[in-house]
XYZ file of C-alpha atoms in Angstrom:
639
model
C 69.504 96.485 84.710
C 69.845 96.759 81.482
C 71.958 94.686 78.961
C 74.798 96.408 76.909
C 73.235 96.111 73.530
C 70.039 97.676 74.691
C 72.314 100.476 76.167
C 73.905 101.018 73.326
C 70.821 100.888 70.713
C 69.402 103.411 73.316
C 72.465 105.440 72.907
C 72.817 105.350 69.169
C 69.152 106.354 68.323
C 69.052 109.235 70.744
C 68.798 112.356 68.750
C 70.307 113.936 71.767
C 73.236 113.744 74.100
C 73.302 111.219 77.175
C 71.308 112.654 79.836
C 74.079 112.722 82.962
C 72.609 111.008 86.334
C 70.848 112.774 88.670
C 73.578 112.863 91.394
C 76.311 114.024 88.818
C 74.064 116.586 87.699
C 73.427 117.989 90.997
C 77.368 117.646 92.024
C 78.083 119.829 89.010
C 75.642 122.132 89.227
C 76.743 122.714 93.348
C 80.552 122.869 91.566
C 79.157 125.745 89.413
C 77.432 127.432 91.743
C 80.322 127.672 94.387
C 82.217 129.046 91.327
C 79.969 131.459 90.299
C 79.359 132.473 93.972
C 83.497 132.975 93.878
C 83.812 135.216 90.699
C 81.120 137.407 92.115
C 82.828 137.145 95.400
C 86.017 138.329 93.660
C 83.833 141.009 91.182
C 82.991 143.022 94.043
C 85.637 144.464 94.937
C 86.592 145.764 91.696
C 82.952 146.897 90.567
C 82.951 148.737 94.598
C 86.285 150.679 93.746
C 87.446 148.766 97.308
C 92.000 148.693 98.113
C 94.138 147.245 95.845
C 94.586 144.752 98.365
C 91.181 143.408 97.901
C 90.638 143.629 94.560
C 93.967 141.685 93.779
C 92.906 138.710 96.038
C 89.227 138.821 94.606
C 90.753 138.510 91.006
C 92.486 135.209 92.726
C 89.083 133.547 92.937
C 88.333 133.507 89.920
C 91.536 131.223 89.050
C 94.564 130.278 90.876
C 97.158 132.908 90.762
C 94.770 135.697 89.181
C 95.269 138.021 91.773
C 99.212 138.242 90.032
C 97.899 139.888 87.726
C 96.273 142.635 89.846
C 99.262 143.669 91.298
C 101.507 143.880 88.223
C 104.957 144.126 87.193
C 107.375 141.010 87.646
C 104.511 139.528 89.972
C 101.744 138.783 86.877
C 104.416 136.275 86.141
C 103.548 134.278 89.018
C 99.890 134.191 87.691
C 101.279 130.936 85.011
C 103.827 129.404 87.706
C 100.367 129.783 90.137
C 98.507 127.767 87.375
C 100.874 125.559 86.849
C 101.446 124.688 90.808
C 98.017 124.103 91.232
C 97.946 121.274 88.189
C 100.804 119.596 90.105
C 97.896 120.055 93.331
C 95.298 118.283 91.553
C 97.850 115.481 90.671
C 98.306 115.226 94.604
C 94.549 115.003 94.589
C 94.068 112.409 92.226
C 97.675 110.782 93.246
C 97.235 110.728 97.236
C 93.595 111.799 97.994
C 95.361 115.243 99.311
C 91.883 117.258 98.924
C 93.430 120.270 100.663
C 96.010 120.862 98.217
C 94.088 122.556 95.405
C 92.337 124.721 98.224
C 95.848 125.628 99.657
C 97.319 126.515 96.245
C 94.075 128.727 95.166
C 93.073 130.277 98.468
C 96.691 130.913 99.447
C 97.908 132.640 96.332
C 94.862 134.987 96.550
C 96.065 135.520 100.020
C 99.239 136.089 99.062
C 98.735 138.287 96.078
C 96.696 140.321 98.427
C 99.658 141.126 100.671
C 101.730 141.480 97.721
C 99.366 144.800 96.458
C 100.975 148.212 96.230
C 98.624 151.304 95.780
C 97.085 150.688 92.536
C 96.059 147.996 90.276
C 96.901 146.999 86.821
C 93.933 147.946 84.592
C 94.245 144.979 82.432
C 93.794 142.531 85.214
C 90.550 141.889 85.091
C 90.339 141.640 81.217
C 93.301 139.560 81.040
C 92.103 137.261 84.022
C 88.222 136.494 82.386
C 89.907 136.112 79.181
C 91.808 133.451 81.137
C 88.844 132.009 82.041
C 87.048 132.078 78.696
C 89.906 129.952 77.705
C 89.556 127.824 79.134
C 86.157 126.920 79.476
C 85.951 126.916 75.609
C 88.698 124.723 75.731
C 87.248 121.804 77.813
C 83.785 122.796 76.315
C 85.591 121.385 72.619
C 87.295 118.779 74.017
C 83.956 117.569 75.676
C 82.247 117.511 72.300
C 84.801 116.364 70.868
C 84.487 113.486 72.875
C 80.712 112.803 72.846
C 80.964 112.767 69.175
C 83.357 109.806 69.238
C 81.564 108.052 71.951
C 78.490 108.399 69.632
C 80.621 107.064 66.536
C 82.178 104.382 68.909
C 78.238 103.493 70.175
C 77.079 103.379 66.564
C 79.885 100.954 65.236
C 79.284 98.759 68.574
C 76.140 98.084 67.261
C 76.778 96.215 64.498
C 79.296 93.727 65.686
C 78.004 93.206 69.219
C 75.285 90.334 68.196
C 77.838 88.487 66.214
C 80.459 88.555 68.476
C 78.254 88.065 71.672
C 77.268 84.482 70.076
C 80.762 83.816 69.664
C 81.417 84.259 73.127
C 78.997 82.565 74.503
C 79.815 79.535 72.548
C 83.762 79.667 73.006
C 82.600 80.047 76.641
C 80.498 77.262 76.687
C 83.276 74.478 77.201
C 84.846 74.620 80.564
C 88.179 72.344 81.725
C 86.858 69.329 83.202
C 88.286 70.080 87.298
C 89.217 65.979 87.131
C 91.602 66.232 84.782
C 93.612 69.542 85.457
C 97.456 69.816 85.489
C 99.730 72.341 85.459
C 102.761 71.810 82.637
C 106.063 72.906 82.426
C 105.121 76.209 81.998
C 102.223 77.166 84.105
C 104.931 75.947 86.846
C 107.796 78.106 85.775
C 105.002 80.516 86.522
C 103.484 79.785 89.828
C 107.226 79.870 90.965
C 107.336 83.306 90.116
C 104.404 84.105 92.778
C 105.820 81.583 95.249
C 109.483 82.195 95.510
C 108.080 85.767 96.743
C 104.665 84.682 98.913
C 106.786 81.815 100.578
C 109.628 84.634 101.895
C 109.448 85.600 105.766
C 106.510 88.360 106.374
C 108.526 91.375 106.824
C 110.746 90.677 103.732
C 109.863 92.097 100.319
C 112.086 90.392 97.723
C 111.384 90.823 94.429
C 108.399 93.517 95.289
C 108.190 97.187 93.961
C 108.533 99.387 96.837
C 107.749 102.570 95.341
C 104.690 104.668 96.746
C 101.389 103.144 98.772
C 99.080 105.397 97.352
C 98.732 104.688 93.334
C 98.525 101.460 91.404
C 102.114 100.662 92.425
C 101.398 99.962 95.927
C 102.375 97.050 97.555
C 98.606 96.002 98.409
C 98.270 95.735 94.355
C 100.677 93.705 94.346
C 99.780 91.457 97.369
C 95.961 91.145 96.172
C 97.132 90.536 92.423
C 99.070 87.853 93.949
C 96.889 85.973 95.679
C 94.077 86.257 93.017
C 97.187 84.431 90.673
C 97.293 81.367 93.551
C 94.038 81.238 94.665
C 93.314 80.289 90.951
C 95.981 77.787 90.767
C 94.424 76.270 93.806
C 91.168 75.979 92.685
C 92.328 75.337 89.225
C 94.812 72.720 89.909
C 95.522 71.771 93.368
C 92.118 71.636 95.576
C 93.510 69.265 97.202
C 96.649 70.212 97.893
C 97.247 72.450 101.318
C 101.066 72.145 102.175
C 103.001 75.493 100.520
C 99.979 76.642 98.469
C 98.096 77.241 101.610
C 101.205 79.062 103.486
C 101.948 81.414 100.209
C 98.869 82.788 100.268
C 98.198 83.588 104.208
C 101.508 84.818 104.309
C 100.557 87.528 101.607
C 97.070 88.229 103.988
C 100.140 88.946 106.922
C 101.829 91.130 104.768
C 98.547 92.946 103.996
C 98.201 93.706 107.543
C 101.846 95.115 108.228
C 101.355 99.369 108.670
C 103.811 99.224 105.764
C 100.822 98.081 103.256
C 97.986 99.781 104.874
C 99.632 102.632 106.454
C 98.328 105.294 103.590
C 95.217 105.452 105.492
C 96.349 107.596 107.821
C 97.756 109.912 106.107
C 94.685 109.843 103.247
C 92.492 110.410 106.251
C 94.086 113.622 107.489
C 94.514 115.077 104.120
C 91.915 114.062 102.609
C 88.936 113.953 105.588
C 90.749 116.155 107.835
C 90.174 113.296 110.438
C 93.216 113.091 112.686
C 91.333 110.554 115.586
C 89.956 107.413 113.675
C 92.362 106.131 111.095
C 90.870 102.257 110.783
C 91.355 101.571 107.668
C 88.123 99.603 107.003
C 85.471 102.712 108.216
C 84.416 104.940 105.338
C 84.944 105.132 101.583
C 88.857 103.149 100.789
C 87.037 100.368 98.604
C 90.538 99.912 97.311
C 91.326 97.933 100.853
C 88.262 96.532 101.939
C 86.926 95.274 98.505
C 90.372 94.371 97.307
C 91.391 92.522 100.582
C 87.782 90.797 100.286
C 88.128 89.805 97.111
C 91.745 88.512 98.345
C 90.769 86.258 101.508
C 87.502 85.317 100.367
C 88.542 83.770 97.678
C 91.660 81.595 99.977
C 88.558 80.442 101.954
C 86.536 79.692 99.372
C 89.204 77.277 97.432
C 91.130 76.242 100.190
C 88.237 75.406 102.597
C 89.943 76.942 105.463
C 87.371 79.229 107.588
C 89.719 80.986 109.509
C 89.379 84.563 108.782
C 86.031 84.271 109.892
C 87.291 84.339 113.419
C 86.830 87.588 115.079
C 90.188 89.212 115.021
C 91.821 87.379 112.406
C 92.273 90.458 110.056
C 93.431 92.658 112.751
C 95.342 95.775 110.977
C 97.854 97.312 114.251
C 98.837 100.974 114.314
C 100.738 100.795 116.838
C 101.295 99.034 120.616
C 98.337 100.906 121.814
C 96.492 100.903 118.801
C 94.496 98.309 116.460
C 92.272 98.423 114.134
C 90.564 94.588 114.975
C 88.313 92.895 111.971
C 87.925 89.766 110.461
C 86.613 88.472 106.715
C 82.927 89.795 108.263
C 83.397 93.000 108.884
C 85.771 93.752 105.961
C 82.916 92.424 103.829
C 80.782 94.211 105.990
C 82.045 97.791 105.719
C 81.961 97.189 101.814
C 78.243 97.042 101.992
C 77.673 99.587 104.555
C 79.465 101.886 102.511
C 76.790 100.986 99.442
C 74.023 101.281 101.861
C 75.079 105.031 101.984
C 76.527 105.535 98.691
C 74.863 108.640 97.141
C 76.489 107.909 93.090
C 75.875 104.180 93.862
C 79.547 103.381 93.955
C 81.739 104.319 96.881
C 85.280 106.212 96.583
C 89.134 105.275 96.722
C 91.314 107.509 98.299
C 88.693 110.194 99.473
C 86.701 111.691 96.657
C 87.987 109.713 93.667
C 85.343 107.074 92.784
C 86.615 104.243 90.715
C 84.497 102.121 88.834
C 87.019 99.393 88.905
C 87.672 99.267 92.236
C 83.719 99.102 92.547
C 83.712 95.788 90.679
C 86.135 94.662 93.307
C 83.866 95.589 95.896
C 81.087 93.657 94.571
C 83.229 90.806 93.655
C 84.334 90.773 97.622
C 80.083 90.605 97.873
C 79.689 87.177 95.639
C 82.762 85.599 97.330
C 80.914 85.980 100.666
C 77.595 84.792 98.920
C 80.261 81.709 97.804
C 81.961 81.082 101.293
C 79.232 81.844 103.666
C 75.784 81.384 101.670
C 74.995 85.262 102.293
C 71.894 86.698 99.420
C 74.360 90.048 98.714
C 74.800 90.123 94.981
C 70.231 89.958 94.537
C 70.228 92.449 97.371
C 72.821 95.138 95.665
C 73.673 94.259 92.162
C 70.282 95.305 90.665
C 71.151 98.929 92.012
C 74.700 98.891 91.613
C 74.235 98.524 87.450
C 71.177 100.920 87.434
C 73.542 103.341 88.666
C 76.564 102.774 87.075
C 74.058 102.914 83.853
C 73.099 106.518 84.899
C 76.048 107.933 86.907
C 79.109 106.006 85.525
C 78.345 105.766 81.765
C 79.522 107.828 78.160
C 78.094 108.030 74.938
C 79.644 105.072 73.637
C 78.272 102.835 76.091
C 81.524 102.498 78.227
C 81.897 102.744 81.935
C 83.728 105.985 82.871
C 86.825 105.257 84.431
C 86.477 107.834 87.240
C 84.600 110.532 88.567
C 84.897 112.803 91.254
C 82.423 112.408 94.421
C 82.730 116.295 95.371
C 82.605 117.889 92.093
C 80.883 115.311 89.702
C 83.436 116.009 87.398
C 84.392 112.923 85.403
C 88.540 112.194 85.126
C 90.418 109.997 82.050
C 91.255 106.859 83.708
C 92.330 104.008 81.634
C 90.478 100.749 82.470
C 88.529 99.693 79.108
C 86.233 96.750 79.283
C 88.864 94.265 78.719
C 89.924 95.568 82.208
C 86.164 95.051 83.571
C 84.845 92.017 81.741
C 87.075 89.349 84.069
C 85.991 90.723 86.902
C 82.261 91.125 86.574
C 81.979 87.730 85.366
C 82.379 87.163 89.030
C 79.447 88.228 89.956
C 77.177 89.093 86.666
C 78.655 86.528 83.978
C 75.834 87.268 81.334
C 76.855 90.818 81.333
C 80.538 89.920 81.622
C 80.287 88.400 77.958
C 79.112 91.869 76.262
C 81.649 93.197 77.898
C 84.181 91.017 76.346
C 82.236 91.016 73.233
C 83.396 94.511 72.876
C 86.576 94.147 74.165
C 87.954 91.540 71.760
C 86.625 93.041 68.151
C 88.038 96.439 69.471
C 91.600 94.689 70.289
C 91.091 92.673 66.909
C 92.926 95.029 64.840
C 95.719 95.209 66.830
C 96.531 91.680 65.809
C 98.763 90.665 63.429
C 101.858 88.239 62.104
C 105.204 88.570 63.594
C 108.150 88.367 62.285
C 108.332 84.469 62.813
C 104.678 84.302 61.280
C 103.082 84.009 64.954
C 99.967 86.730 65.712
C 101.220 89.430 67.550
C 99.789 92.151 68.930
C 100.811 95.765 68.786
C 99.910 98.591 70.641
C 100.271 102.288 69.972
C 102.634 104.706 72.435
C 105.541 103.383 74.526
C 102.667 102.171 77.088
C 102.884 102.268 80.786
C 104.204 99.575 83.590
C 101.627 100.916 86.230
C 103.283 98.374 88.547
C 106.864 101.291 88.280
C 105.580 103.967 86.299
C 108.190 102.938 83.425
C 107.247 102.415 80.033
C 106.311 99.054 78.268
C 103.119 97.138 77.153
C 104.188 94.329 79.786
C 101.223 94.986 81.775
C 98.496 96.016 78.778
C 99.686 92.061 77.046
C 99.496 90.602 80.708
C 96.011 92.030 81.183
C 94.362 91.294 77.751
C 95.936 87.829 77.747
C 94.384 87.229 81.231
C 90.938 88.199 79.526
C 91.394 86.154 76.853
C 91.686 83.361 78.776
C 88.806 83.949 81.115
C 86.565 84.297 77.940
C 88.189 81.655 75.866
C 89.256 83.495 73.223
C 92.193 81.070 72.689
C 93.544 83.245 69.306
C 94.291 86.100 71.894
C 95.926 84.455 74.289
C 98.228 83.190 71.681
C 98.908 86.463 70.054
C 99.034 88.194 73.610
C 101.852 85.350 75.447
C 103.716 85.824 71.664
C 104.129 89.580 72.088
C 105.126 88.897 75.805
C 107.543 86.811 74.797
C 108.562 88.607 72.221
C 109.040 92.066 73.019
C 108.787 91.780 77.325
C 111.938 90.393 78.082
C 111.322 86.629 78.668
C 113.579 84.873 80.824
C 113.436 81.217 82.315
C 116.027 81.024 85.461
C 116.397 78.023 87.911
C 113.040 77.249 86.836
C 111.166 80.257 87.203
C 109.443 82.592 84.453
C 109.550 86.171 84.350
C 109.727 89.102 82.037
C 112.240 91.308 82.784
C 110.993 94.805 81.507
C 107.992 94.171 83.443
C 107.214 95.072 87.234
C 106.149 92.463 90.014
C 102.634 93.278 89.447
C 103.071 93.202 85.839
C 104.678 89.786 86.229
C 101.912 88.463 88.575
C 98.986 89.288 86.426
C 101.029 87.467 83.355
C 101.497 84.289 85.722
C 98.068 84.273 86.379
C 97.184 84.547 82.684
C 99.589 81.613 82.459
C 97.171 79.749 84.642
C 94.185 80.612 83.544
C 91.648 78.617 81.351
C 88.053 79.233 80.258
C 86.109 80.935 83.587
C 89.291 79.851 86.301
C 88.913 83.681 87.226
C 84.896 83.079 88.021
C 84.973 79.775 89.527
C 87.475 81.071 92.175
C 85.397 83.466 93.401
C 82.089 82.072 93.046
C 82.160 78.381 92.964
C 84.991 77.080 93.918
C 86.815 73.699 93.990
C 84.539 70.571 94.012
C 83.366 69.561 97.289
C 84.967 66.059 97.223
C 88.660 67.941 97.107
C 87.513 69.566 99.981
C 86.414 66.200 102.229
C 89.152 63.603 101.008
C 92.204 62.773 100.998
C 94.855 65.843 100.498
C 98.371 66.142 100.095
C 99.383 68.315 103.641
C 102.811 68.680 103.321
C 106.052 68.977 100.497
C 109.078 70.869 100.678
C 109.218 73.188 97.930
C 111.018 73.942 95.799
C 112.165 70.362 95.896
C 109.009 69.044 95.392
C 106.990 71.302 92.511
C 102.991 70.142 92.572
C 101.002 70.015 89.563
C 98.110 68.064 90.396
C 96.323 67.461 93.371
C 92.563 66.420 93.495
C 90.353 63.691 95.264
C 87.090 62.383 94.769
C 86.099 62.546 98.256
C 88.141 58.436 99.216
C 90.760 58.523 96.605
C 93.880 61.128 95.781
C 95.579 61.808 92.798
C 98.817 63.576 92.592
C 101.453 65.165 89.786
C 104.735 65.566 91.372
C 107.813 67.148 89.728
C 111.758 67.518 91.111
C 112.000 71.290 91.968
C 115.665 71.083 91.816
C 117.143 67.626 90.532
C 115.572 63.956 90.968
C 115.399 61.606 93.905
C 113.719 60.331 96.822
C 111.518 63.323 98.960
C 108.932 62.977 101.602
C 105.568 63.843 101.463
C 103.017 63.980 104.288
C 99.499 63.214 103.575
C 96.073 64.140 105.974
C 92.451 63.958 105.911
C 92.570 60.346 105.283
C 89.906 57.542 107.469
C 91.861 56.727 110.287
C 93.165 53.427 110.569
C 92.330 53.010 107.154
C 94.490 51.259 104.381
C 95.255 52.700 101.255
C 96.647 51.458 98.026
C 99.548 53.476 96.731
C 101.119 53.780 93.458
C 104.206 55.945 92.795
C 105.814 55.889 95.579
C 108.102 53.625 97.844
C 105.177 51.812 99.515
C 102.670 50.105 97.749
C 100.173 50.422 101.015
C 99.712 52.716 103.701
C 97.536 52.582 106.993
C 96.736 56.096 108.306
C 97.011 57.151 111.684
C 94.470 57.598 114.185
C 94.724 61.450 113.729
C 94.211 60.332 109.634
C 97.590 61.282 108.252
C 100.481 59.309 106.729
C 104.059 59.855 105.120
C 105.035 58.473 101.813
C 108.740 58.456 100.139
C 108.373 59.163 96.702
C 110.956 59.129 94.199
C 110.606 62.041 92.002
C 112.368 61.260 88.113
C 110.601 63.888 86.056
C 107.140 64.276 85.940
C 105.833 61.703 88.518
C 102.204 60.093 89.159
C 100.887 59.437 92.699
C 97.763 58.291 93.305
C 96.096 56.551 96.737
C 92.913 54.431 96.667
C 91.015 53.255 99.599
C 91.897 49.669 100.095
């Protein structure tokens, strides 16, 4: 494994252009070949003098809707609407996994041109058709070299900030919240209500959730993951030792997970996209964007909660049907993860089948270190060292970035948005040193985007209309969300600021009945800005890979409050002792409270509430009345 800077000084005094890895070499050079094979597939009948027939669907190998051309007249104009058809098939491709689309658009208008053919052929078929392809081979040819070039300039200016900014990094990183002393304020409430009014809902209900499509980034699994990422940090963060409505918000968004509704895509990825109509389990081959997701997701409840139960065979059981079920737990989820690396020919395993997303990958290797966390399992020193050598070879550009996807059949690498602001959070999970570069880079290339606001507060501004990828509308909701929520996990405190003043600004803020959201933003947009909200300095890391301190996890802990009449902002023990922040949800007065894991029979000291002592019960739990007036201190002490 090599570190960034060394990447990059390798890439920058290279006289020659980035050698591609050996598996995306020979996945391209198969691609070529099974191209060539076609044109001189589709050559022979023309050079043979064989029927129109077959000369018009041999021209259609050589590119969708060729064989048009062949036949002539009013058909050659099918040859563009043929083209054009078959970029709307590769959308399905890359939308829905549908592999078979492409293949059904270019096989079947060969076919179809072929049955189409009178007695003769138009003599400037051919011509026109290998012009066609000329075309556009010299066009992505340029827009390839066009594109190294830039990565090299990109690599080249890298160079000379990284060491500066690197240092700075690693000393803004340095200082950590002390986990004694957190508390949620007014704010970081307003925006854990936005993720609870919608966990705490009955399972099959899905208030406040974009219901769109289950196959691209507006899926409801996004959503659910990206939402229990949000409270598993403010669990860890904030309330360790709090169980009560915290707990319930987050395995109800695990049930959702495993309604048909979420997960049901499988099946129909799996047929188009594996032509496998028999075994549709969800957590077999390739769909990292489930099991490493969903990993990530209960792994990290466990881990900050301290509640083992999806370790129990079963417990993550995803149902078809009533004859039907797909049965696995927190194991085997984790477990198919790294069976899938074991096998893994680029290194990194696919989405949807063929797609191969190196962000999704970082999921699936965060889902590895939350294991490591919850059940002292060795898997980041058994896969990380390969994972980065070959994301290095098969999954890096000239500028030192990872590509954002690539396919597994053709080797062919795709434009996919994800940046290293996108990566940086999310490998400090599980490779923190490298995590920094990342960020390193991240923030001096989103530097310039900063500046003063109208009101003299930084701002930052960001070219195009942007894209909600949580509704496929327009906005920056989601880019501001997502830098913000790097920001914080680095922290680089100047752009938080300037990224929660352009969500205020421009994203449609709105505080109602308690509860923060931005209006021109989607649910997932609004989730990954509440967890920004929550976040300080390495929150993101700790819940995944350290979690809370032990002694929230053996005390005393608050069990039970009704919310949203009783809003918690701080709950954490030293192992005899608790200490709780209480606010009124709704208006002040007198609420109960139910309190376990306490020494039974044991008297306690009480402050804050109705009772100034309490004697738990032989099962270790007690009740207190507290009278809520604002923000309100609790705190119990072993007598």
């Amino acid at each position: 494994m090599t570190s960034f800077a060394m990447r990059l000084d390798g890439l920058v005094r290279s006289e020659v252009k980035r050698v591609k890895g050996p598996v995306t070499v020979a996945r391209q050079r198969r691609t070529a070949s099974v191209y060539a094979a076609m044109v001189a597939l589709g050559l022979y009948p023309l050079v043979d003098g064989l029927s129109p027939a077959l000369v018009s669907a041999g021209l259609g190998l050589w590119l969708p809707g060729a064989g048009f051309l062949a036949v002539g007249g009013w058909a050659a104009l099918l040859f563009p609407l043929t083209l054009f058809v078959f970029l709307f098939s590769l959308v399905a491709w890359f939308w829905a996994g549908m592999v078979i689309a492409p293949v059904i658009i270019w096989l079947g208008s060969a076919l179809l041109a072929s049955g189409m053919a009178g007695d003769t052929t138009w003599s400037g078929a051919p011509w026109l058709a290998a012009a066609s392809v000329a075309g556009i081979a010299f066009a992505f040819q340029r827009r390839t070299a066009r594109q190294r070039a830039d990565g090299r300039a990109k690599a080249v200016a890298r160079t000379g900030f990284l060491p500066t900014s690197l240092a700075e990094v690693r000393a803004q990183t340095a200082e950590t919240p002390d986990p004694a002393t957190r508390e949620m304020g007014p704010e970081e409430l307003a925006a854990l209500r936005y993720l609870l009014d919608r966990a705490l809902q009955p399972i099959e209900e899905w208030g406040g959730f974009d219901v769109i499509d289950q196959f691209q980034p507006a899926a409801l699994r996004y959503q659910l993951n990206h939402m229990g990422f949000a409270l598993g940090v403010a669990q860890g963060a904030y309330l360790p030792s709090f169980h009560g409505y915290i707990g319930l918000a987050q395995r109800n968004l695990i049930d959702k997970y495993l309604l048909k509704k979420v997960w049901g895509y499988w099946v129909y990825e799996s047929c188009w996209g594996k032509l496998n109509f028999t075994n549709w389990d969800p957590a077999d081959r390739d769909n990292i964007m489930l099991t490493g997701w969903l990993g990530m997701h209960v792994g990290q409840y466990m881990l900050n909660s301290g509640d083992k139960r999806y370790l129990e065979p079963g417990s993550l059981t995803f149902r078809l049907n009533k004859k039907t079920a797909y049965v696995h737990d927190f194991t085997t989820i984790v477990g198919s993860v790294k069976s899938n690396y074991d096998s893994a020919e680029f290194g990194l395993f696919a989405c949807e089948p063929n797609w191969i997303y190196p962000i999704c990958n970082h999921y699936g290797m965060g889902a590895l270190a939350v294991e490591d966390a919850v059940c002292g399992t060795g898997n980041v020193a058994r896969y990380l060292p390969g994972w980065f050598d070959m994301t290095e070879q098969e999954f890096t550009d000239e500028s030192g970035s990872i590509i954002g996807l690539r396919s597994q059949h053709t080797g062919l690498p795709v434009p996919f948005p994800v940046g290293e602001a996108g990566y940086a959070p999310f490998q400090n999970c599980f490779a923190p040193e490298s995590a920094k570069e990342l960020w390193a880079i991240a923030r001096k290339e989103i530097a310039p985007a900063i500046h003063a606001g109208p009101d003299g507060k930084p701002r930052i501004t960001l070219p195009g209309a942007g894209l909600d990828t949580g509704n496929y509308k327009s906005g920056h909701t989601t880019a501001f969300a997502a830098i913000m929520m790097g920001a914080a996990e680095f922290g680089d405190t100047a752009i938080v600021e300037a990224a929660k003043n352009s969500l205020d600004a421009d994203c449609g803020r709105e505080v109602k009945d308690g509860v923060l959201r931005y209006t021109k933003g989607s649910n997932d947009a609004n989730v990954y800005a509440a967890l920004a909200q929550l976040m300080r300095t390495g929150d993101f890391r700790r819940s995944f890979a350290e979690g809370p301190p032990k002694s929230c996890l053996t005390g005393p802990v608050l069990e039970e409050a009704n919310y949203p009449d009783v809003l918690v902002a701080r709950a954490f023990s030293d192992g005899t002792g608790l200490e709780l922040v209480l606010h009124p949800g709704r208006e002040n007065g007198d609420q109960q409270i139910g309190l376990a894991s306490l020494q039974p029979g044991a008297r306690y000291q009480v402050t804050g509430a109705t009772l100034s002592e309490v004697t738990a019960s032989a099962q270790g739990t007690a009740t207190l009345s507290v009278s809520l007036n604002g923000r309100t201190e609790v705190t119990l002490t072993a007598a």
